[in-house]
Structure formats: C-alpha cells, structure tokens
Short mmCIF file of C-alpha atoms and ligand atoms in Angstrom, two decimals:
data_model
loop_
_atom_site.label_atom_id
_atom_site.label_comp_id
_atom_site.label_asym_id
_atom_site.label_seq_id
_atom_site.Cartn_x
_atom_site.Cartn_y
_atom_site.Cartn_z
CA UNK A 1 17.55 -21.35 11.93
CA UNK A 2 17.42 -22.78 8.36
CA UNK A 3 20.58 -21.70 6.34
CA UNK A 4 19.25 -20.71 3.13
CA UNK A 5 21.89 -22.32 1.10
CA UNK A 6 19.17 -23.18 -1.57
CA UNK A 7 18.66 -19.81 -2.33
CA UNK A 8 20.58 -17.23 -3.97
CA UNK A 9 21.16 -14.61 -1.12
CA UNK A 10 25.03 -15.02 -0.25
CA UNK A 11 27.00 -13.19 1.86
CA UNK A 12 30.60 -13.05 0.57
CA UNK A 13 33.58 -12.51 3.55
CA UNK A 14 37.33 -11.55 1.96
CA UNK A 15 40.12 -13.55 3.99
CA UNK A 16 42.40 -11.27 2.10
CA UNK A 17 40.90 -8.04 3.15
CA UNK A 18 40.98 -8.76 6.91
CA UNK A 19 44.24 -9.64 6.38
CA UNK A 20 45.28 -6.71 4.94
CA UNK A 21 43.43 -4.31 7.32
CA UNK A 22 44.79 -5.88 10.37
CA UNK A 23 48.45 -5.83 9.67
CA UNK A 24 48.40 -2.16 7.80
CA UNK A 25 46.67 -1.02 11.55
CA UNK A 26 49.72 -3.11 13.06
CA UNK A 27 52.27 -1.26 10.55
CA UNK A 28 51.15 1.77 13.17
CA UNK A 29 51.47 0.78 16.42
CA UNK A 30 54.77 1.04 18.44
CA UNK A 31 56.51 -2.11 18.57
CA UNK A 32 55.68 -3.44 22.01
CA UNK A 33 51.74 -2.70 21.48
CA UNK A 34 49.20 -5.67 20.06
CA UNK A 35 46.81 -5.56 18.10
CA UNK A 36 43.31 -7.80 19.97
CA UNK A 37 40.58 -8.57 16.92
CA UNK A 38 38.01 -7.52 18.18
CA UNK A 39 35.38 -10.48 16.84
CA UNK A 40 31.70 -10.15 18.81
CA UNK A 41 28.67 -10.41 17.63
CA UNK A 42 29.89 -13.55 15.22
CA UNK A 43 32.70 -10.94 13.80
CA UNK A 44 30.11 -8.33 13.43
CA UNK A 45 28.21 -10.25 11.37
CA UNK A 46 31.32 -11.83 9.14
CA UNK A 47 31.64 -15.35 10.69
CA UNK A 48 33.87 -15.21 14.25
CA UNK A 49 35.74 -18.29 13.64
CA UNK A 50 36.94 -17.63 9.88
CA UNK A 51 37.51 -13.63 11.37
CA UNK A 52 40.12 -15.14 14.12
CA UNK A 53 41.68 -17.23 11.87
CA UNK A 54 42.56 -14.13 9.67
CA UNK A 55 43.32 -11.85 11.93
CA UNK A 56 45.59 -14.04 13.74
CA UNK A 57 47.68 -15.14 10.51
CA UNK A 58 47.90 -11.03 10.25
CA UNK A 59 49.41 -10.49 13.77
CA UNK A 60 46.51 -10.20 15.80
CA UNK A 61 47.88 -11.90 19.20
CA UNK A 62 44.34 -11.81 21.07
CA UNK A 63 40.45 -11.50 20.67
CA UNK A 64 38.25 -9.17 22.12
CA UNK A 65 34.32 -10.81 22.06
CA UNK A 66 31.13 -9.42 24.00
CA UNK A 67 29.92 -12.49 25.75
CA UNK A 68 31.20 -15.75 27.78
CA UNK A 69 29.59 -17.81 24.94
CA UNK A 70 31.94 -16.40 22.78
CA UNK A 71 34.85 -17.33 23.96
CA UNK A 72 33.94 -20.85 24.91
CA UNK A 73 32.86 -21.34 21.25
CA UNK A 74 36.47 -19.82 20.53
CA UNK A 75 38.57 -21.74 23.06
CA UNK A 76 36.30 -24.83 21.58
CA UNK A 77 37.71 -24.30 18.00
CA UNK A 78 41.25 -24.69 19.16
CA UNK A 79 42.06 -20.94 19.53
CA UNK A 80 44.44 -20.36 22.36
CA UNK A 81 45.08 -16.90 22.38
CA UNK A 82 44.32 -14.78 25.14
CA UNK A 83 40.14 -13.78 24.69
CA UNK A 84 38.86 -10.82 26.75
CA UNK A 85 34.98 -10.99 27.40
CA UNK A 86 34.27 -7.10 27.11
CA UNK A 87 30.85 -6.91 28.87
CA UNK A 88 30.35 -7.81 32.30
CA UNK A 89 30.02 -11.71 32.98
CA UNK A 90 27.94 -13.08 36.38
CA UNK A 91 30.30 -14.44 39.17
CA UNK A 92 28.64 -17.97 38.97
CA UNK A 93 30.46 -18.83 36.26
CA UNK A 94 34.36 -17.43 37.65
CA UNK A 95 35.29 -21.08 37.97
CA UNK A 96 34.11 -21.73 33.58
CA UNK A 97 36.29 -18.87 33.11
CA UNK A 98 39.17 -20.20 35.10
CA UNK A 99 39.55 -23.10 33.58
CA UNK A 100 39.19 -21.80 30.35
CA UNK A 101 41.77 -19.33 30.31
CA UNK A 102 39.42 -16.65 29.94
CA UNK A 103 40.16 -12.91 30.56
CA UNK A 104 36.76 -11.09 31.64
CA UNK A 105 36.23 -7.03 32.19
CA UNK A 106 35.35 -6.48 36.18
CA UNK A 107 33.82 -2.96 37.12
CA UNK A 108 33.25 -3.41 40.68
CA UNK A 109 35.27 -4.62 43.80
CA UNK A 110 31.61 -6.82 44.83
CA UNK A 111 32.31 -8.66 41.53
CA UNK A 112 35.56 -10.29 42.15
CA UNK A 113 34.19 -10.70 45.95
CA UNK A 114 31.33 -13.17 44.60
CA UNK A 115 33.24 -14.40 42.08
CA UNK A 116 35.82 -15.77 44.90
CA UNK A 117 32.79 -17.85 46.75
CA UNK A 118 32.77 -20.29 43.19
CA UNK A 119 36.33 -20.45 42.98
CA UNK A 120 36.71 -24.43 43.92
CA UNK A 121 40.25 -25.17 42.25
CA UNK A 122 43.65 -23.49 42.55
CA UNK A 123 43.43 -21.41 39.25
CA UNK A 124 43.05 -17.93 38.81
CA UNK A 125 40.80 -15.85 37.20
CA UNK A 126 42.29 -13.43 34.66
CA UNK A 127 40.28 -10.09 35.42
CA UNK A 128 41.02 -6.75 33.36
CA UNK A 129 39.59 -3.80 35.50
CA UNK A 130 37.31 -1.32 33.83
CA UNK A 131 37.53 2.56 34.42
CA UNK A 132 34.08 4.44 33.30
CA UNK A 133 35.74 7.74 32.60
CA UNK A 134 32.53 8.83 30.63
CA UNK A 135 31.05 5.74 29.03
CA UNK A 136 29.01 5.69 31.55
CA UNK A 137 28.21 1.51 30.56
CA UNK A 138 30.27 -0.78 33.08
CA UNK A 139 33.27 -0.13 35.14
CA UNK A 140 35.12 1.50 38.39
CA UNK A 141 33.74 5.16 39.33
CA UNK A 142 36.61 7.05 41.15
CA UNK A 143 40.24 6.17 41.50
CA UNK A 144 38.98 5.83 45.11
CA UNK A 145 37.06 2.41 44.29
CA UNK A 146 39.88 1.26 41.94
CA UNK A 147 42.77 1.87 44.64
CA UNK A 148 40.48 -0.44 47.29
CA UNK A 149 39.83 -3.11 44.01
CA UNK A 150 43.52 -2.72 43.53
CA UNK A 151 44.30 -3.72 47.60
CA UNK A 152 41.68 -6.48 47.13
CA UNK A 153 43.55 -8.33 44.58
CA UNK A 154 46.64 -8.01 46.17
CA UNK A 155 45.42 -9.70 48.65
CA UNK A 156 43.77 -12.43 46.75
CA UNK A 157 46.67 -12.93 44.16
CA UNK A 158 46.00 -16.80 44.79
CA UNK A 159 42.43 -16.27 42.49
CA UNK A 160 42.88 -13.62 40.57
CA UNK A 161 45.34 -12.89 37.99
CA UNK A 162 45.21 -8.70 37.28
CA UNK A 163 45.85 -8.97 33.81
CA UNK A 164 44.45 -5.82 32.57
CA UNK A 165 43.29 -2.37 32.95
CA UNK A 166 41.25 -0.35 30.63
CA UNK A 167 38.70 2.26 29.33
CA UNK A 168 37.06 3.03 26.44
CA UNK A 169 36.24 6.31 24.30
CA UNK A 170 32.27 7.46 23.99
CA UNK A 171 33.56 10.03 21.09
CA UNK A 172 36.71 8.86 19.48
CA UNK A 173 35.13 9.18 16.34
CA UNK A 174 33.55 12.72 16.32
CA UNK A 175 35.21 16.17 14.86
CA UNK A 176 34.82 17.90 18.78
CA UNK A 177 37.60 16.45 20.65
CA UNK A 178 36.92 17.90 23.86
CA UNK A 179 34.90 14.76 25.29
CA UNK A 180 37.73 12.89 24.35
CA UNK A 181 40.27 14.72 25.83
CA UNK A 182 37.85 14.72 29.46
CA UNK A 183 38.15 11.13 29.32
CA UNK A 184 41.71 10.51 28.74
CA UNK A 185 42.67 12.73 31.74
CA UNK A 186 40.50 10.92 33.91
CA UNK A 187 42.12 7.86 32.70
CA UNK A 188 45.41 9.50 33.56
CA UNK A 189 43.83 10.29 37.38
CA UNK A 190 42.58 6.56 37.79
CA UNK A 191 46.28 4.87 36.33
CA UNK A 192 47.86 7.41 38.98
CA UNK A 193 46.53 4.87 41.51
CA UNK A 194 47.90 1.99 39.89
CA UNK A 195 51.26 1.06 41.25
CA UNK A 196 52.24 -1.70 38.92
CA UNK A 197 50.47 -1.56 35.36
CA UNK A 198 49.31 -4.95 34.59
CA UNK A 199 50.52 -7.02 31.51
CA UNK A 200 47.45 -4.90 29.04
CA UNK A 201 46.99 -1.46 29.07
CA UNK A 202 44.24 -0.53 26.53
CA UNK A 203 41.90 2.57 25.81
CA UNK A 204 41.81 2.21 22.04
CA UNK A 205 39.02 0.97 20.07
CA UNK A 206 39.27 1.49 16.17
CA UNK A 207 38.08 5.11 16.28
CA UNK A 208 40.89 5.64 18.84
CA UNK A 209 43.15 4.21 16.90
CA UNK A 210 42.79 5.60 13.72
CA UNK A 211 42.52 9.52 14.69
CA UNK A 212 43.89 9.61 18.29
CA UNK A 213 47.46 8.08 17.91
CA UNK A 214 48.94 10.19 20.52
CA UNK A 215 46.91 7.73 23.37
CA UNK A 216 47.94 5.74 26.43
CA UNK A 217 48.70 2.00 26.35
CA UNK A 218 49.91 -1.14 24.59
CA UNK A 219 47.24 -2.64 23.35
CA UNK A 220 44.01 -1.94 20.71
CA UNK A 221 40.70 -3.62 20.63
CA UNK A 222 40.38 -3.45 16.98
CA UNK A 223 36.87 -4.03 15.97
CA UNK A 224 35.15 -2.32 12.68
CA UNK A 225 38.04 -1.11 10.54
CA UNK A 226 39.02 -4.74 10.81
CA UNK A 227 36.29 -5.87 8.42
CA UNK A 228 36.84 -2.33 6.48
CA UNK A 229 34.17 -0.12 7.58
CA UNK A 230 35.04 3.48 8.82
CA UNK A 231 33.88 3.84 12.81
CA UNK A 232 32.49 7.39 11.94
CA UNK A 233 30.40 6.64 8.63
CA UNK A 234 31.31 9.54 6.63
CA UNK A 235 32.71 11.71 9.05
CA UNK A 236 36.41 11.31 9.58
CA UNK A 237 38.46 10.18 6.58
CA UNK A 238 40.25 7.00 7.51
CA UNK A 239 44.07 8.05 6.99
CA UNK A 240 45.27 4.36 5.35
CA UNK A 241 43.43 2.41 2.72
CA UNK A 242 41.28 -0.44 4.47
CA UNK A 243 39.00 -2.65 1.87
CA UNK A 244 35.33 -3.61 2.83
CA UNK A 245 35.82 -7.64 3.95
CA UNK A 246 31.52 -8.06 3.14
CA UNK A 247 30.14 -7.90 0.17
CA UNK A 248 26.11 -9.12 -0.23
CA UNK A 249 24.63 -10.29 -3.72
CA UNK A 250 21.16 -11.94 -4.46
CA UNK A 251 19.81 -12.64 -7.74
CA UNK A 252 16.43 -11.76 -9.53
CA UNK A 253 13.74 -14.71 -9.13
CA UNK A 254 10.76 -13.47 -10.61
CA UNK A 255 10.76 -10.58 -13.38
CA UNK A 256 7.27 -9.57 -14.61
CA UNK A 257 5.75 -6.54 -16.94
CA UNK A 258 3.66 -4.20 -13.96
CA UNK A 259 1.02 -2.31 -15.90
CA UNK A 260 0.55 1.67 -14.90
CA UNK A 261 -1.87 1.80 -12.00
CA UNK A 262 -0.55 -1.36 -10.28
CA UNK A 263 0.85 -1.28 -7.02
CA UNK A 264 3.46 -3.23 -5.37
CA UNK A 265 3.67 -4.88 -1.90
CA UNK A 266 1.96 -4.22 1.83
CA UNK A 267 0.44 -1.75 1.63
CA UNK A 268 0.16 -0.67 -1.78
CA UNK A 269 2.71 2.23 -1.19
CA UNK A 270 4.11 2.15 -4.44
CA UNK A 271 1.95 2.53 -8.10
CA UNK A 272 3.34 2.22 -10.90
CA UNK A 273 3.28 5.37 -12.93
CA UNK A 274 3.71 3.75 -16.53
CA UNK A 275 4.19 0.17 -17.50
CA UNK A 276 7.39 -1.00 -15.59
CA UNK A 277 9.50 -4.20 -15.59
CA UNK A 278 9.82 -5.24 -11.78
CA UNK A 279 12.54 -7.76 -10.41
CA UNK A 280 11.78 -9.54 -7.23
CA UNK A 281 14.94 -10.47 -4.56
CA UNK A 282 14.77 -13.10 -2.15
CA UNK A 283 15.71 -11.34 1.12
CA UNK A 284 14.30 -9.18 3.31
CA UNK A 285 14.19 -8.22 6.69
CA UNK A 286 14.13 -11.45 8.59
CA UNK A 287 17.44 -11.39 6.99
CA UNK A 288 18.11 -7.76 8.40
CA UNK A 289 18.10 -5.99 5.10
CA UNK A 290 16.06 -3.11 7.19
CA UNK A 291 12.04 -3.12 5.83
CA UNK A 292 12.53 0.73 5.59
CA UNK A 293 14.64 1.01 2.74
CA UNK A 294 11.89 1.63 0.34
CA UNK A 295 13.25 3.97 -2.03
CA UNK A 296 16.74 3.29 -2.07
CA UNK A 297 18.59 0.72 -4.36
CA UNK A 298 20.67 -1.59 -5.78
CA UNK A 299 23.30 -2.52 -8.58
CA UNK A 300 22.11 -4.89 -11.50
CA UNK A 301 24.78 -4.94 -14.20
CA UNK A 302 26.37 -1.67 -12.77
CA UNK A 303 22.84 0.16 -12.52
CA UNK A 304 20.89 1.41 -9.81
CA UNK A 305 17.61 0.44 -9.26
CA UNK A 306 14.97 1.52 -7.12
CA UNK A 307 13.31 -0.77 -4.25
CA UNK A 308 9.78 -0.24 -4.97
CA UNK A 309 6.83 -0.86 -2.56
CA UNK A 310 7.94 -1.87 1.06
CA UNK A 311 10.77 -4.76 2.04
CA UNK A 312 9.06 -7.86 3.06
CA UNK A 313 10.04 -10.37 5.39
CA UNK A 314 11.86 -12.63 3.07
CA UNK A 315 11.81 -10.77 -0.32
CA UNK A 316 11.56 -7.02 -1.86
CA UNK A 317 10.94 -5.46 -5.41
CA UNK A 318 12.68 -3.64 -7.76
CA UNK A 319 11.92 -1.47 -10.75
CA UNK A 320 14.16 -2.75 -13.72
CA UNK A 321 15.29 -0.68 -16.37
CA UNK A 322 13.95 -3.10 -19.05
CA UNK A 323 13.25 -6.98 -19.17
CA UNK A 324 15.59 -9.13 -17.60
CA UNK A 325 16.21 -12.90 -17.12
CA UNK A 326 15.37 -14.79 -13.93
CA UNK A 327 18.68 -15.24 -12.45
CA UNK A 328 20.43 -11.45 -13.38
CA UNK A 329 22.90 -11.19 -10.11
CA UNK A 330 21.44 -8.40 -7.43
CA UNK A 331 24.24 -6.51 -5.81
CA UNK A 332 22.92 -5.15 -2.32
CA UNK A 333 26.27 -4.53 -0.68
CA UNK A 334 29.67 -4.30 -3.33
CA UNK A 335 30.53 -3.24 -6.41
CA UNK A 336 28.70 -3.58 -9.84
CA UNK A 337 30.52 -2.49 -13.13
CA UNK A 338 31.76 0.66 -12.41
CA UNK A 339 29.78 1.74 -9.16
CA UNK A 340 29.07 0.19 -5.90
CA UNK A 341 27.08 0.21 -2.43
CA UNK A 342 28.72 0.35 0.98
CA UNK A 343 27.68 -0.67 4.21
CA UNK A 344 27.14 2.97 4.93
CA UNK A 345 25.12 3.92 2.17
CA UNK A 346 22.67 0.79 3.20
CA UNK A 347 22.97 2.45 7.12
CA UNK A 348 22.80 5.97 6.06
CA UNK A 349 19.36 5.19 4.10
CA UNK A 350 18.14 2.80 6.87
CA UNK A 351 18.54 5.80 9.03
CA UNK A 352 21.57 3.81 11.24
CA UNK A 353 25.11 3.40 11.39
CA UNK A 354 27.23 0.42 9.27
CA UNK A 355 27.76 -1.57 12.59
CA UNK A 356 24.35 -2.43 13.25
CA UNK A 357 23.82 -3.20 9.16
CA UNK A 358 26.85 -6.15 9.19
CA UNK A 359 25.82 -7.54 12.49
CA UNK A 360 22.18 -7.36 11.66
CA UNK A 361 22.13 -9.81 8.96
CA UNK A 362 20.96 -13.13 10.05
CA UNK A 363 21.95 -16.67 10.50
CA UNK A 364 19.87 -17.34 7.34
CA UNK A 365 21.80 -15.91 4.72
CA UNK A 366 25.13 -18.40 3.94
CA UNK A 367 28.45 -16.81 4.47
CA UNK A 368 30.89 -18.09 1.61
CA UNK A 369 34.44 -17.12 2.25
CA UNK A 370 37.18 -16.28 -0.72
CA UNK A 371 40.87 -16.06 0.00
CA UNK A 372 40.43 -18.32 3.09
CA UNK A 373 43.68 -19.51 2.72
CA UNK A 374 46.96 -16.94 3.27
CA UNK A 375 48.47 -16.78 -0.04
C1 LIG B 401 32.96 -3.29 20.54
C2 LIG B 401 34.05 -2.72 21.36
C3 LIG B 401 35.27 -2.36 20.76
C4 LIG B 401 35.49 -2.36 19.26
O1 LIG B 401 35.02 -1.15 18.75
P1 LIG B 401 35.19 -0.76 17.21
O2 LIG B 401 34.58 0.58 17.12
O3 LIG B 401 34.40 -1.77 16.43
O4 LIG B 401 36.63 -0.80 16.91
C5 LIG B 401 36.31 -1.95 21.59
N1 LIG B 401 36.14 -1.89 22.92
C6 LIG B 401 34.97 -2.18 23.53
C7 LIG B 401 34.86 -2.07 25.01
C8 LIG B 401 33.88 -2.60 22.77
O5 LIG B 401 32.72 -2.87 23.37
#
C-alpha cells in the first residue's frame, strides 16, 4: 500500500489524549488492578506502536492485541510488557509464542493438548483460559470442561504457565442489565472451580469498566475509551471526561461553479438545483470513509457542508457555500470553529458503530502524531 503522504488527507493521533484517558480510567480502579491497552487492529486504527508507547507512559502495564502478528510486531519494537493475544491462535505456533513471552487466550482442553506436541524447548507457554458465559465466540462451556483443563495443566506445569482466566461481556454497554448480570453469575459458577486464581483475573472491557464498577477481577482490557470514543455511541453517558485521540482533515483540490441541471458523480444521484459552488476531497472509500455517506457532511471554516453525489473510491464532492480557494482545510472527523464531527456522527450516518469507522480507515491515509512526547 502506497502511503499517500503527497496528498492532503491526514489523519491526526493526540499522544496527549491517550494519555490522559488511560490514567483518568486508572484514577478508578482499586489499587492492585491494571489497566492492559487494549491496541488491535493497529490501535483501532490510531497506529499500535505510537498507542503502546502512550499508554504505557500513562500506567498501562500490558497490551491486549487480536492476533499473533501483533504481538510479534510489538515484542519486535522493544515492548516487553506482558501482550495477551485475545482471539484464538493455532497450536503450531505454541513454541513462537514461548519464546516470545507471549500470553494467548485457550478455550478448549484439545488446544493446550496439540499445542504440547510443538513444544521442543523447556519454556512455557503463558495460556489465559477463556469462559464463554454468553459470548458465545471462543472459550470453555461448563465449569465441567474448565475443572478437567484446570487438572490438565496441573499436570503439565512444565509447558504451560496458567497465567490468566477470563470472560468477556456481550452487553456491557446497553441500558437492560439483565444479560449482564446472567453472565457475571456464570462467571461466578466457572471461578467456583478454580482453586488457585491465576496471576490475571479479567472480565472488563471498556463498557465494563465504565458502567459496571461493581465487577470481578484485577485487571481491564481497555480498548475504545482509550482513544476517546464512548463503547455505546450515544447511549450511556461516559461518567469522566475522555477526549477523542483521532481527528481526520483533507483539504479542497478542485473548486468549480456547477450550473443548475448538472449532476455530480456515479450515477448521477445528485442535480444541482441552482448554480452551486462544489469542492472536491481527496478520499474516499478505499480509504474507508464509507461510499454511503451521501448526504451527510463536513466542516469548512466551521460550516457544514453537504456531500453531494455518491463517495468515490479515492475522492467525494461537496456543495460549498460560495467560492473557495483550492487548498481551504476539509474537516471530516474534529472540530471546525465552533462545531465539530465525531466518530459517531460519521458511524451513526454510515449506518455503523465508531469502532468499525477508526479501524476502517486504511493504510493509505498518513497518521501524523502531536504531543508524541510526555510533556
Ligand atoms: C476488543 C476486545 C476488548 C476491548 O473492547 P473495548 O470495547 O474496545 O474496550 C476487550 N476484550 C476482548 C476479548 C476484546 O476482543
């Protein structure tokens, strides 16, 4: 993938902010829990690297990422924090993650039996067991399969390293609680099978953390509120201030007069109605700004314009309020003058949820990063 640094698309990632929302989460938690960053999916679409660095100067004492890849590429820039893998990783590679110091999630007793045929050397695997108490993704079924998982690696202490134990919520950030609550007590039922509790305990993602405080463990996997973006969208207010880490500007390249009865873009869905000034913007969605946002907007000089005809692969129209110059600054995600556009607004109109907007964007678009230094 070409980086388009010749081109005036930018993504811009706050040091400061991450900073800030990390240790105010910290600020929360009971002394003896830590917080793990959780930093997949390139830190949600941030930059994983520049992400761990920030969380870590905040307090973060882990890192939570999706995929083996991710954690060699973290171990490989010096990080030497403890790094769960979160999904499930193939047994073929148990000795990689040996030697690497890697902590992966294991859902089934037949996992950690493969995994012990490519164990060569004497290190252990760190595993973290996971409990589907309504997930319903990866992890142990009954406290029945956890108790004989449990036995297993007690009697294979000489390869494996139980580390962890966990679960995670499927509506920790919904109004009805009662889904919730079904979950945690059959989290309760599988720890009652548990006769020592492993180093990390851990049911909280940010959802969990913000609006459940009253949970089980001593550690979060702190993922979205990280970067500043509330887990429910709209829904739940977050209770403590946490500032958006992303913001995305482009700038106008080509501004022409459009006279009434022309139309705009693939097919022709938008006609001008009188003579209009239109701006084009050099992204689009090979860049993962979402081709159905047709109709919604964004900030030039603290105005709102409207994104006329459909997004293109690499750039999209907009109606201008009058002439401008080549070069006016295109705010798609931030603040103009007084108003601004969040990641939700951009989701909300896209007809998704804020997550999938910052991981979306793609490897094209350069990520610049201010306050990179701790002040
Ligand atoms: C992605 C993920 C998280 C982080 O969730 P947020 O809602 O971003 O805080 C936590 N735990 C697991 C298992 C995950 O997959």
């Amino acid at each position: 993938m070409s980086i388009g640094t010749h081109r005036p698309t930018v993504i811009t990632v706050d040091g400061d902010a991450i900073r800030h929302n990390v240790a105010a989460e910290i600020a929360q938690l009971n002394p003896d829990s830590e917080l793990f960053a959780v930093i997949k999916a390139d830190g949600y679409g941030h930059g994983m690297t520049h992400v761990a660095k920030y969380a870590a100067e905040a307090g973060a004492t882990g890192f939570c990422v999706a995929i083996l890849d991710e954690a060699l590429t973290l171990r490989a820039a010096g990080f030497q924090q403890p790094i769960l893998v979160l999904g499930i990783v193939e047994p073929c590679y148990a000795q990689l993650i040996a030697d690497q110091k890697i902590s992966v999630a294991v859902g089934s007793q037949a996992w950690l039996a493969e995994a012990i045929s490519y164990l060569k050397g004497n290190t252990v695997v760190r595993v973290h067991l996971a409990l589907d108490t309504g997930m319903g993704r990866i992890g142990f079924q009954t406290p029945e399969e956890l108790h004989a998982a449990l036995d297993f690696l007690t009697g294979h202490d000489q390869q494996f390293d139980f580390e962890g134990i966990f679960t995670h919520f499927a509506t920790a950030d919904e109004k009805e609680q009662t889904y919730f609550e079904t979950q945690l007590q059959r989290f309760r039922d599988f720890m009652a099978v548990v006769p020592r509790k492993p180093r990390y305990v851990h049911v909280a993602n940010s959802a969990t953390s913000l609006w459940h405080q009253v949970c089980d463990g001593n550690m979060i996997r702190f993922g979205v509120a990280m970067y500043g973006m509330n887990p429910s969208g709209r829904l739940l207010t977050v209770p403590r201030v946490i500032h958006p880490a992303m913001t995305l500007k482009s700038a106008l390249v080509f501004v022409k007069k459009l006279p009434r009865g022309r139309s705009v873009s693939y097919g022709a869905t938008y006609t001008a109605a009188a003579d209009e000034w239109i701006g084009t913007v050099p992204i689009g969605y090979a860049d993962g700004y979402p081709r159905c946002l047709q109709g919604f907007h964004v900030l030039i000089n603290g105005q709102f314009c409207e994104i006329v005809g459909r997004v293109c692969m690499d750039q999209f129209m907009v109606r201008l309020p009058e002439k401008m110059p080549v070069g006016t600054e295109v705010v798609l995600v931030g603040e103009s003058g007084s108003q601004h556009i969040t990641m939700v607004d951009v989701a909300e109109a896209a007809g998704t949820i804020n997550y999938e907007i910052a991981c979306g964007f793609s490897a094209r678009i350069p990520r610049r990063y201010v306050n990179d230094q701790k002040s």
